[in-house]
Short mmCIF file of C-alpha atoms and ligand atoms in Angstrom, two decimals:
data_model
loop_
_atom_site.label_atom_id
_atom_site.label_comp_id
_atom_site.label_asym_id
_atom_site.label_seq_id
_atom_site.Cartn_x
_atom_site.Cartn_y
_atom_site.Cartn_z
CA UNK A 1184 2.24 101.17 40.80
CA UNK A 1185 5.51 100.36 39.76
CA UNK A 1186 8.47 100.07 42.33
CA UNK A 1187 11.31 102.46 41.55
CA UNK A 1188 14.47 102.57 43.15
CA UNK A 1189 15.09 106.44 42.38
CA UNK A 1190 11.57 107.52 40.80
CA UNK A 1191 12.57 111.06 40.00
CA UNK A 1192 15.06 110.13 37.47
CA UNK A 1193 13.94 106.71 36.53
CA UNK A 1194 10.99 108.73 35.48
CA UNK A 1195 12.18 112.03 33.97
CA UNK A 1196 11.04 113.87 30.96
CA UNK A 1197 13.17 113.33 27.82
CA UNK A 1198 13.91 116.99 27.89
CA UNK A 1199 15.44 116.38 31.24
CA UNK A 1200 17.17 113.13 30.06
CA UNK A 1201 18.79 114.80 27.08
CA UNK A 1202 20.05 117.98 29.17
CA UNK A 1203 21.97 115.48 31.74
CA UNK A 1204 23.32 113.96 28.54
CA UNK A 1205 23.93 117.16 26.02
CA UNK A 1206 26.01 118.17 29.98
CA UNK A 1207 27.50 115.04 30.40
CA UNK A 1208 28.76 114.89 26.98
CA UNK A 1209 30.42 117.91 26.97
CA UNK A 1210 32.06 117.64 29.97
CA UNK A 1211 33.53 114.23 29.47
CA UNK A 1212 35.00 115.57 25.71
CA UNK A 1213 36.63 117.88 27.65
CA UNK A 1214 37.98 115.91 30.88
CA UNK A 1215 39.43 113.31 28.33
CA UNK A 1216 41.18 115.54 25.93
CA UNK A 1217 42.16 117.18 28.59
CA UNK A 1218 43.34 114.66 31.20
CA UNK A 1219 44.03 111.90 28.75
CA UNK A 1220 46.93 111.34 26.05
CA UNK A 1221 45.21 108.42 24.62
CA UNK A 1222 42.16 110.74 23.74
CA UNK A 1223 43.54 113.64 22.58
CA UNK A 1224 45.66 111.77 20.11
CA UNK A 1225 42.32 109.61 18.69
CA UNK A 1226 40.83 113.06 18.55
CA UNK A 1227 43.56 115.23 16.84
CA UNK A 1228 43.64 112.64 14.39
CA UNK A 1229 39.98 112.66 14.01
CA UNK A 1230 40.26 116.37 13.49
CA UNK A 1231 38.07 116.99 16.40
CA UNK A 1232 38.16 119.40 19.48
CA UNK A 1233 36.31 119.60 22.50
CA UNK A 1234 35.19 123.34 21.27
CA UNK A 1235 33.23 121.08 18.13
CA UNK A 1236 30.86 119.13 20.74
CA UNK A 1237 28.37 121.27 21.20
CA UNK A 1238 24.80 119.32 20.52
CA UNK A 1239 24.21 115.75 21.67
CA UNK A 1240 24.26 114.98 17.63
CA UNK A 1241 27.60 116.36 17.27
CA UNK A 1242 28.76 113.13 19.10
CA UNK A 1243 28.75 111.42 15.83
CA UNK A 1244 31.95 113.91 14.88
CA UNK A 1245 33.97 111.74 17.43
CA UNK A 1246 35.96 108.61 16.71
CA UNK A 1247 34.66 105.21 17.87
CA UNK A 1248 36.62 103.25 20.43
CA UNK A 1249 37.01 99.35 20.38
CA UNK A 1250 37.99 96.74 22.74
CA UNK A 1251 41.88 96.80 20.49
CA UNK A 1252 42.09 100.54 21.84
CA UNK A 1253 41.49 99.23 25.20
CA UNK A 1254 44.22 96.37 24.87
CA UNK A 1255 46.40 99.00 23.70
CA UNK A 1256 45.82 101.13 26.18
CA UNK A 1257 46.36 98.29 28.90
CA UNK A 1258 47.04 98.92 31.77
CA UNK A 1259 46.46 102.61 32.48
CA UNK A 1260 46.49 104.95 29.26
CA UNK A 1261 43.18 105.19 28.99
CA UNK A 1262 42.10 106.18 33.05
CA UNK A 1263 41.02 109.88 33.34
CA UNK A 1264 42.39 110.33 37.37
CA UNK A 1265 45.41 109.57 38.69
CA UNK A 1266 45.13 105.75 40.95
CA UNK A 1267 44.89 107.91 44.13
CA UNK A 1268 41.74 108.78 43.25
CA UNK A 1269 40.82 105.47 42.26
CA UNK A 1270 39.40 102.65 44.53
CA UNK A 1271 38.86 99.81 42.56
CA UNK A 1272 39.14 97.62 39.44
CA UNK A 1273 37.20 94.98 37.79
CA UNK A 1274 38.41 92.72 34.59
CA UNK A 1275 37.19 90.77 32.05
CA UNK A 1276 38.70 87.01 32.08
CA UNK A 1277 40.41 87.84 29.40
CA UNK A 1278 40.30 84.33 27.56
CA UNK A 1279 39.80 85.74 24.21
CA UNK A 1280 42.92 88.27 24.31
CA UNK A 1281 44.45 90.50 26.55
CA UNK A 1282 42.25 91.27 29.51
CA UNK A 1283 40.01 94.07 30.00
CA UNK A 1284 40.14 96.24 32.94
CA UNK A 1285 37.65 99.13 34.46
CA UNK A 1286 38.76 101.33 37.13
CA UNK A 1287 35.93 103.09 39.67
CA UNK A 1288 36.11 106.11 41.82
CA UNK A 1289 33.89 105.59 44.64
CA UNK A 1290 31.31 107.87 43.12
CA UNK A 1291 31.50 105.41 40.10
CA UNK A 1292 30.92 102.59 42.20
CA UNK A 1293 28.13 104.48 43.93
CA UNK A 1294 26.74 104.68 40.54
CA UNK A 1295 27.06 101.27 39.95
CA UNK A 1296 25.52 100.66 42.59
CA UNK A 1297 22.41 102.49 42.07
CA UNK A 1298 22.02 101.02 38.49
CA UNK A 1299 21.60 97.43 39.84
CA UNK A 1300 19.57 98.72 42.91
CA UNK A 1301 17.21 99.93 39.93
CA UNK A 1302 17.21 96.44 38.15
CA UNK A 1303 16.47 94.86 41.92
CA UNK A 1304 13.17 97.11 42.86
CA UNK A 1305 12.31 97.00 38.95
CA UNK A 1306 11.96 93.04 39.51
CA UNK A 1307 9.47 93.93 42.19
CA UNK A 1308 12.58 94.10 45.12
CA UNK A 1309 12.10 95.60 48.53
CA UNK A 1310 13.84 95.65 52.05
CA UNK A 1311 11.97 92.44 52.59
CA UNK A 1312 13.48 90.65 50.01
CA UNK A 1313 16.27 87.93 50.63
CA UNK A 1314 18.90 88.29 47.27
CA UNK A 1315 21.07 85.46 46.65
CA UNK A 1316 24.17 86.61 44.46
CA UNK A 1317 24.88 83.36 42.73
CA UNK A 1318 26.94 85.25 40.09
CA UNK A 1319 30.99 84.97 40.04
CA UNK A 1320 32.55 87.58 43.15
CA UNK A 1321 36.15 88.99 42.58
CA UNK A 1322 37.47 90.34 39.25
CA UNK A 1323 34.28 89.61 37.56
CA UNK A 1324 31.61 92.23 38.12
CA UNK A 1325 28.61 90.27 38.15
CA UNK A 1326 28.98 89.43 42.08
CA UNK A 1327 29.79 93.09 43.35
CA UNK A 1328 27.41 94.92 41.11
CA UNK A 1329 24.28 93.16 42.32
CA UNK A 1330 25.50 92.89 46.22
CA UNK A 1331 26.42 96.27 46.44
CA UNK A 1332 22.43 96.70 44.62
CA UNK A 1333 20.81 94.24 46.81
CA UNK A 1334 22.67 96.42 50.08
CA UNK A 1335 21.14 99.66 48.14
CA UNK A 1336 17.27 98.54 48.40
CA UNK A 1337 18.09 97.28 51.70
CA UNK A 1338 17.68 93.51 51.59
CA UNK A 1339 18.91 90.94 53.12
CA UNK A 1340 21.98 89.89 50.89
CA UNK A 1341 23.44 86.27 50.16
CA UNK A 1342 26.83 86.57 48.52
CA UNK A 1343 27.32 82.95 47.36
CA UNK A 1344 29.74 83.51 44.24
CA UNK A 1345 29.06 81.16 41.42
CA UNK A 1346 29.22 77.20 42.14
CA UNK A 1347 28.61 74.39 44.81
CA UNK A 1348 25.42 73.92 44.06
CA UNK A 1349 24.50 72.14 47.09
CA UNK A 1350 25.80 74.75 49.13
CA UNK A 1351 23.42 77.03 46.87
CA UNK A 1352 20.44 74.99 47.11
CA UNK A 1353 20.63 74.78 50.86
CA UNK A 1354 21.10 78.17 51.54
CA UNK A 1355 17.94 79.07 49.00
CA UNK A 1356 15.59 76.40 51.26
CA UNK A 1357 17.41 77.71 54.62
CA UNK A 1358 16.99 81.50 54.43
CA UNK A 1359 13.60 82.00 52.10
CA UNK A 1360 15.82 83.28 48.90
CA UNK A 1361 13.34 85.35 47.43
CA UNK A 1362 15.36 86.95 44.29
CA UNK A 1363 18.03 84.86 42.95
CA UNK A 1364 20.78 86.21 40.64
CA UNK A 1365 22.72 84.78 37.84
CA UNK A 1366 23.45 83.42 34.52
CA UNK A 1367 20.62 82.70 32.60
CA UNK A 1368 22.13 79.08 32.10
CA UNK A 1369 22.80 78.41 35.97
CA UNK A 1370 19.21 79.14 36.75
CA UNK A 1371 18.27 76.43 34.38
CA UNK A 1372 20.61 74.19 36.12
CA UNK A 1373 19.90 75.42 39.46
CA UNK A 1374 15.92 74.38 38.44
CA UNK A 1375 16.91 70.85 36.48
CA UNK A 1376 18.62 70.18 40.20
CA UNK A 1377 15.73 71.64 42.52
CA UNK A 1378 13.20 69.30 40.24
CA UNK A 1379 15.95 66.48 40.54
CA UNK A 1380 15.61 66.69 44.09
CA UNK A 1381 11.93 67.34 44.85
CA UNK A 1382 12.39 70.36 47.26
CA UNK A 1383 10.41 72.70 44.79
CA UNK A 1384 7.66 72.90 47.52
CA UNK A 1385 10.79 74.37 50.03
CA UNK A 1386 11.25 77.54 47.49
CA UNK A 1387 10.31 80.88 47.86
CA UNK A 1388 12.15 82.32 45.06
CA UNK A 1389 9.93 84.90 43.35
CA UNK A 1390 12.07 86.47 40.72
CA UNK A 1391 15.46 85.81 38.80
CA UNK A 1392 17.19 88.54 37.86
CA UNK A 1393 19.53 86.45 34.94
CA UNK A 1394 22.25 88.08 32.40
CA UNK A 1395 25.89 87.89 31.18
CA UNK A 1396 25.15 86.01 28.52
CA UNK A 1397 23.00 85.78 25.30
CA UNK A 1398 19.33 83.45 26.26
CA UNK A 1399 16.17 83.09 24.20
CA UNK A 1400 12.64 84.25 25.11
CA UNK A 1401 11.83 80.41 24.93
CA UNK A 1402 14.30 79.82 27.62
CA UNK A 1403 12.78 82.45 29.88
CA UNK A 1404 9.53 80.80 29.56
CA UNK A 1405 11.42 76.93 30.61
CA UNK A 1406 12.81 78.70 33.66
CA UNK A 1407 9.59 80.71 34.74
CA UNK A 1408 8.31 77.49 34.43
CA UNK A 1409 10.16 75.41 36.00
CA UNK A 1410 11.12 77.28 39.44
CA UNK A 1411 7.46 79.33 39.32
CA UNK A 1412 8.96 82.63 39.04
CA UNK A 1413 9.40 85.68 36.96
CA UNK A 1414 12.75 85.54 34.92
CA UNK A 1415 13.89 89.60 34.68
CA UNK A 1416 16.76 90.00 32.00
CA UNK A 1417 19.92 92.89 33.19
CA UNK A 1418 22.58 93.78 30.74
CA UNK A 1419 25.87 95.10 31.40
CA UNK A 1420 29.33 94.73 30.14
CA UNK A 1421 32.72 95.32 31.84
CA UNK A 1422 34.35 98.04 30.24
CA UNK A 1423 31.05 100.63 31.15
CA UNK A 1424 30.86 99.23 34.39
CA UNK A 1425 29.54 95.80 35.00
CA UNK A 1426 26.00 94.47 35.52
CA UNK A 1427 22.78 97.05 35.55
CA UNK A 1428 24.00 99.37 32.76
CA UNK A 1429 20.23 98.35 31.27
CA UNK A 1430 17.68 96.03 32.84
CA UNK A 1431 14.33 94.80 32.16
CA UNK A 1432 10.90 96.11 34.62
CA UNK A 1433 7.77 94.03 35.27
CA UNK A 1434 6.77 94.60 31.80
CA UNK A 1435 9.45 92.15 30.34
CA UNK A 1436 9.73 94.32 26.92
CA UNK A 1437 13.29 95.14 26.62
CA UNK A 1438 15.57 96.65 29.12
CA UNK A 1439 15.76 100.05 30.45
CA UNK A 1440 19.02 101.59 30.31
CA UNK A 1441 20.08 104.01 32.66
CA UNK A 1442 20.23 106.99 30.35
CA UNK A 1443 21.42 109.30 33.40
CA UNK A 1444 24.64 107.80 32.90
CA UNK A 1445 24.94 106.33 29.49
CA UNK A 1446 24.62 107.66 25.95
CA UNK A 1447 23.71 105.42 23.81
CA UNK A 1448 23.81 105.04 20.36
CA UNK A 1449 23.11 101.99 17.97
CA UNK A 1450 25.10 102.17 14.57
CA UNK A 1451 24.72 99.92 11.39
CA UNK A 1452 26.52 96.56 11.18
CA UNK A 1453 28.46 97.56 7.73
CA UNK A 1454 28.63 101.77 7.61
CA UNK A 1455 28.53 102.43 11.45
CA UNK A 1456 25.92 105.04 10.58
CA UNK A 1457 23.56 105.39 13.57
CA UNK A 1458 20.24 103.92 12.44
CA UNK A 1459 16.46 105.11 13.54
CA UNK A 1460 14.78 103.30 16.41
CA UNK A 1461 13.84 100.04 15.92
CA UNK A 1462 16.36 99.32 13.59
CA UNK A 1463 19.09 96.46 14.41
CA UNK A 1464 22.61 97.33 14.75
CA UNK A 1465 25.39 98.01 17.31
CA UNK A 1466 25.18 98.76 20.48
CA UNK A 1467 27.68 101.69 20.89
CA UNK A 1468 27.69 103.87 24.48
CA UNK A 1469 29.29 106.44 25.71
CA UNK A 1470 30.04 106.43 29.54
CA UNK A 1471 29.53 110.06 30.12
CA UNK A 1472 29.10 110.20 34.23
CA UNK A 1473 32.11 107.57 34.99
CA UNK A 1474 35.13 109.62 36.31
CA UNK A 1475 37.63 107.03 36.59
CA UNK A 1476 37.35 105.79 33.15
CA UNK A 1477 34.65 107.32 31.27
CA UNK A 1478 34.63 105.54 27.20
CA UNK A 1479 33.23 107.60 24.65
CA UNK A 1480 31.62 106.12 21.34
CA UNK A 1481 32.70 102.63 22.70
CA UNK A 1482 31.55 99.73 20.27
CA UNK A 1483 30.14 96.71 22.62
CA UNK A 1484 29.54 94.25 19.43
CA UNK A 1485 26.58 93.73 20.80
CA UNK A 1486 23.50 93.39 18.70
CA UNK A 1487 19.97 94.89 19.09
CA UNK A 1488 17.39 97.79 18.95
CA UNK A 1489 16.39 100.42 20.76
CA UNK A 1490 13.05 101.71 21.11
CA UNK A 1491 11.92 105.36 22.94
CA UNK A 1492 7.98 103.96 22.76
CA UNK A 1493 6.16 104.69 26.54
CA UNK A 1494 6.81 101.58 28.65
CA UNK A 1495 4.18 100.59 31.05
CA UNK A 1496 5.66 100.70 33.84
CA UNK A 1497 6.30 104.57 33.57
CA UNK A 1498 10.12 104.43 33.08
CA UNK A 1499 10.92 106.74 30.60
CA UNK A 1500 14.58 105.43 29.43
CA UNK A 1501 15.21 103.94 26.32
CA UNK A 1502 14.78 100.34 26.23
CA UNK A 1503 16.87 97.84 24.39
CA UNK A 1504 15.72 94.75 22.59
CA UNK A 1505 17.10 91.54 24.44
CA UNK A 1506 20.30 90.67 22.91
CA UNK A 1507 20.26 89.34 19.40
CA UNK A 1508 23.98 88.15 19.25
CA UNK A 1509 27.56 89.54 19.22
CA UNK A 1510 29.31 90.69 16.25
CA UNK A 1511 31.99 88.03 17.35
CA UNK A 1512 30.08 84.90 17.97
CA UNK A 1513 27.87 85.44 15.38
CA UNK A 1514 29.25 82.20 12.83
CA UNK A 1515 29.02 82.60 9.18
CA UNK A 1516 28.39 78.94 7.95
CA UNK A 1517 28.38 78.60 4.24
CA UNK A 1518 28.06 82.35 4.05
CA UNK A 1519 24.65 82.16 6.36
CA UNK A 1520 24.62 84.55 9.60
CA UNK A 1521 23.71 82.19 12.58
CA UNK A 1522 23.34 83.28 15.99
CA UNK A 1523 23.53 80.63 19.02
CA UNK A 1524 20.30 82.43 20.17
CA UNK A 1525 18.29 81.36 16.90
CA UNK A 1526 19.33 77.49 17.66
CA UNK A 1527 18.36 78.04 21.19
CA UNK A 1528 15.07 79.19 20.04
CA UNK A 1529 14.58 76.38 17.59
CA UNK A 1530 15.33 73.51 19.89
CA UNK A 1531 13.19 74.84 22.85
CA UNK A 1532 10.06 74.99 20.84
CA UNK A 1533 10.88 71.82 19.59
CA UNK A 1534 10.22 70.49 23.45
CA UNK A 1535 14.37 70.16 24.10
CA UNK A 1536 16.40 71.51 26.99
CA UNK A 1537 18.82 74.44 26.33
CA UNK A 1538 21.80 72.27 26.84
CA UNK A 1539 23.42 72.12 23.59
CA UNK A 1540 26.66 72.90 21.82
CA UNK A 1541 27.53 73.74 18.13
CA UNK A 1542 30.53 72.17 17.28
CA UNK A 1543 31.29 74.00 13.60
CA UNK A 1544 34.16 72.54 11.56
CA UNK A 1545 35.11 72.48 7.92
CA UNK A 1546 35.65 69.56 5.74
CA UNK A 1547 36.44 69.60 1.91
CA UNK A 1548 36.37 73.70 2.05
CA UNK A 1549 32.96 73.31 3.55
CA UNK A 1550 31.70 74.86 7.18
CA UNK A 1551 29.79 72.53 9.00
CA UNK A 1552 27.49 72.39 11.80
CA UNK A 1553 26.88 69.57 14.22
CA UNK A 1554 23.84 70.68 17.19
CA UNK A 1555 24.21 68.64 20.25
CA UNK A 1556 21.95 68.39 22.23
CA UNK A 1557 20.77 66.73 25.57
CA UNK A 1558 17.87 64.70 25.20
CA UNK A 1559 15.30 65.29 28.44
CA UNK A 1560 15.18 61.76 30.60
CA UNK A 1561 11.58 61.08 28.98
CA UNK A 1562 13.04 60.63 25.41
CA UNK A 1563 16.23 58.68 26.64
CA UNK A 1564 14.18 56.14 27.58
CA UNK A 1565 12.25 56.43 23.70
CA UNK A 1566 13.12 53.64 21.07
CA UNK A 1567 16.40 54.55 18.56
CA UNK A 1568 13.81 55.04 15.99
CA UNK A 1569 11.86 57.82 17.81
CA UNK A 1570 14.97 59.13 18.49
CA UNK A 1571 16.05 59.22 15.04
CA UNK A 1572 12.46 60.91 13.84
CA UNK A 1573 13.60 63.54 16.61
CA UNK A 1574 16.84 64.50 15.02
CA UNK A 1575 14.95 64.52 11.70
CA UNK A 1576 12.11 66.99 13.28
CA UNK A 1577 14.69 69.32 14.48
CA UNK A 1578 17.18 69.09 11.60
CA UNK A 1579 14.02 70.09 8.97
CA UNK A 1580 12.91 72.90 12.14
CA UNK A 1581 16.54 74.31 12.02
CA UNK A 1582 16.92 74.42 7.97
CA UNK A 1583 13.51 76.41 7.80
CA UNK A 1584 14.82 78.89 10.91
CA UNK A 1585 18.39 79.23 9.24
CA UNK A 1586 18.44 78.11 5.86
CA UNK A 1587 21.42 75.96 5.88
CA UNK A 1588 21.55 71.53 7.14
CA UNK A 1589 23.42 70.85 10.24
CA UNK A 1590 23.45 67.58 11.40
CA UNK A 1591 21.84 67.09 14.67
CA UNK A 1592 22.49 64.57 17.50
CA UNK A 1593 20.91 63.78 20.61
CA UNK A 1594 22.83 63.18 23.65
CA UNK A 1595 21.93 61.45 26.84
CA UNK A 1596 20.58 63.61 29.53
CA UNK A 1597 23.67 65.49 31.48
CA UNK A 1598 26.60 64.78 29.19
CA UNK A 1599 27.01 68.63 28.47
CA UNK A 1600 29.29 69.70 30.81
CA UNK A 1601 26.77 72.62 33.09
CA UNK A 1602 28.19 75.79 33.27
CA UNK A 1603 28.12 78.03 37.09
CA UNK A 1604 28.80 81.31 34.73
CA UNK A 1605 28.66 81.65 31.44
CA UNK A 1606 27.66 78.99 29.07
CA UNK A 1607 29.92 78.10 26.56
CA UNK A 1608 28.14 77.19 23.09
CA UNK A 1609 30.06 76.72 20.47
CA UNK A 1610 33.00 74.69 20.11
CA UNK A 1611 35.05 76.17 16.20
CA UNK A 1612 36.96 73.79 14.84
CA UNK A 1613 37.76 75.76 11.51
CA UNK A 1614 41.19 76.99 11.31
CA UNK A 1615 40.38 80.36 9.08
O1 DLL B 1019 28.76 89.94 31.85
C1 DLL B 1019 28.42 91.89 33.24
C2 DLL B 1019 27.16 91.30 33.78
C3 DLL B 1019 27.16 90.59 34.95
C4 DLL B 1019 25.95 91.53 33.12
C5 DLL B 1019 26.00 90.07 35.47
C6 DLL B 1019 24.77 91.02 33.64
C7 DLL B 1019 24.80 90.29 34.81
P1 DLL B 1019 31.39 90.95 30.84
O2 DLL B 1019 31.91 89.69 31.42
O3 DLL B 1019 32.35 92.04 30.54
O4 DLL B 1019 30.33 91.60 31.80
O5 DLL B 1019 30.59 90.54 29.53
C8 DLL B 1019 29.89 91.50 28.81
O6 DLL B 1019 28.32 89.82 28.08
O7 DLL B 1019 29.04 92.63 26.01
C9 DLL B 1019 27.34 90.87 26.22
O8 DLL B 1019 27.90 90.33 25.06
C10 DLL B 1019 27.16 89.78 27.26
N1 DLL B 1019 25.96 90.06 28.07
C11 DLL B 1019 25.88 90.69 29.25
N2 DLL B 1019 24.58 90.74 29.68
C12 DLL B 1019 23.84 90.14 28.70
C13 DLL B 1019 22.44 89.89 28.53
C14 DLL B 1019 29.16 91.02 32.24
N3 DLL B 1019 21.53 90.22 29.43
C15 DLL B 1019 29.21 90.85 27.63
N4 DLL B 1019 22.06 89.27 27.38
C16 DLL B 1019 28.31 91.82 26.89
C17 DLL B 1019 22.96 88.90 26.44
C18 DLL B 1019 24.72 89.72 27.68
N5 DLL B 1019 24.27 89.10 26.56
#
């Protein structure tokens, strides 16, 4: 029997699902062209009025919003209630433009809330559970999301933040962590330093509950592996609210979103037609329940499916297809669409760790690609010419995967600076 945090809804019919949605919909048209300047000018020059919203598929008659219509609207044009009825905000790092802020009512925090609560209990979380919050506390939203979950279901909460891994590894042996929680890529080097150290036999962690960034199916199976747990992935994004807008159940076949509060939609990479289940596109959603700052239409560049198929767990919300990629990091080398996650894949089933960098430059009017990537101690210790056959292995692996040569180098074990958030994979050295 699966564990639900809120069974009744987690578990609703469709024609249930669709009515809170065709309601929600409506109602947030409304509060927005009503309450919002930014909005009712995006819509009177769409040529749309609330009056025209009147099916769930009449949301395709409204504009799309993108993260430039948030930077625009920076700091407050786009918030649907004055700041007195606001209570908090969360932001984006902003490193690749002008930040990104959210605003919550307390309701919408309550949401929030309930969302990662969900993702805890569908990871198999109780009351009994110990939850260490290794993700990033403060303007980031990874850290409040999943405490104020963990608080929800009841357990016994760690908030570490991101970071001092000693600190982290101690606390995990000294208070029975049970569920640990971060990026995919501190897990792996929270494991690589457990194994370092030989205190595997001193962890009780059962279940990772890792997201934030884009990681491979092959490196869920090197973590399960090496800390003896199950690997759970959650999706979220700042803008819509943070952490536990979708997350994955015991099944591990995509993530649930919760549907109760988000419409969404997935549109084609090229026409921004929405395309049939199954079919890979955009991620688009539109935050229907938030009152502080609901988004309608809003384009994550976020690539994957979605699928309505029965899940076995007896959720009945739409799943999405682990991230393939964003829009904006996928690189076009020599015209060839290559996603980070694709090289990730390659190199783990070639036996390597998922420490690695692309480092993508172009010389004579030509992209190219260079894959570092740490050997594991075992090889370092190989002859140059093994090493060498290694590169070769992986260089032929990645031109069959991709279609395209990049050079490939191994590098000794630890010289890729480890990341305590997100990983960061590729280093562009084209000026375009
Ligand atoms: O990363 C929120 C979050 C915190 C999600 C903790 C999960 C766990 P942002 O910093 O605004 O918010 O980054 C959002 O990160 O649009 C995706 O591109 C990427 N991302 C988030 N979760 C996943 C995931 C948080 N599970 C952006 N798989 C999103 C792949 C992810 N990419």
């Amino acid at each position: 029997m699966a564990n639900y945090f809120q069974e009744e809804i987690e578990t609703a019919s469709r024609e249930q699902i669709e009515k809170i949605q065709h309601d929600g919909l409506l109602d947030v048209v409304k509060r927005v062209y009503e309450n919002v300047p930014y909005y009712r000018k995006k819509m009177d020059e769409a040529g749309v009025k609330p009056e025209d919203i009147k099916e769930l598929s009449d949301i395709t008659k409204l504009p799309f919003l993108t993260k430039d219509d948030l930077r625009d609207a920076y700091p407050y044009d786009l918030m649907a209630l004055p700041v007195s009825e606001c209570v908090r905000i969360h932001s984006t790092s902003g490193t690749t433009g002008r930040r990104v802020v959210d605003f919550y009512t307390q309701n919408d925090i309550d949401k929030w809330e309930d969302g990662c609560a969900r993702a805890i209990c569908a990871a198999g979380g109780t009351k009994e559970d110990v939850v260490q919050v290794s993700y990033g506390y403060g303007l980031f939203t990874g850290g409040s999301g999943l405490n104020g979950g963990s608080h929800k279901v009841g357990c016994l909460t760690l908030p570490m933040s991101s970071g001092n891994t000693d600190r982290q590894l101690q606390f995990m042996c000294d208070f029975g962590t049970t569920i640990l929680c971060c990026t995919p890529s501190y897990a792996a080097y929270l494991a690589e330093s457990i194994n370092e150290r030989g205190i595997k036999d001193q962890i009780k962690v059962k279940a990772g509950i890792f997201g934030a960034e884009a990681w491979s199916e092959e490196m869920r199976h090197d973590i399960e592996k090496n800390l003896g747990i199950k690997a759970y992935d959650i999706y979220g994004l700042t803008e819509i609210e943070g952490p536990g807008v979708a997350f994955e159940c015991e099944a591990q076949d995509g993530m649930h979103i919760c549907e109760d509060y988000f419409l969404p939609e997935i549109v084609d990479l090229d026409t921004l037609e929405p395309v049939p289940d199954g079919q890979i596109g955009e991620l688009v959603f539109t935050s229907f329940a938030k009152e502080a700052f609901p988004l309608i239409r809003y384009r994550t560049k976020d690539i994957t499916y979605i699928t309505h198929e029965k899940c076995k767990c007896g959720r009945t919300h739409a799943r999405i297809h682990r991230l393939m990629g964003r829009t904006d990091d996928m690189l076009i080398i020599k015209g060839v669409n290559v996603y980070p996650s694709q090289i990730e894949e390659v190199l783990i089933k070639q036996g390597m760790p998922a420490n690695y960098q692309l480092i993508v430059d172009r010389v004579n009017n030509s992209d190219t690609m260079e894959v570092n990537v740490e050997m594991t101690p075992e090889m370092f210790s190989d002859s140059v010419s093994d090493i060498a056959a290694k590169e070769k292995e992986i260089v032929a692996a990645l031109k069959s995967m991709l279609g395209i040569y990049a050079k490939v180098k191994l590098v000794e074990p630890k010289s890729i600076t480890r990341s305590e958030g997100k990983a960061v994979r590729i280093i562009d050295n084209r000026k375009i």
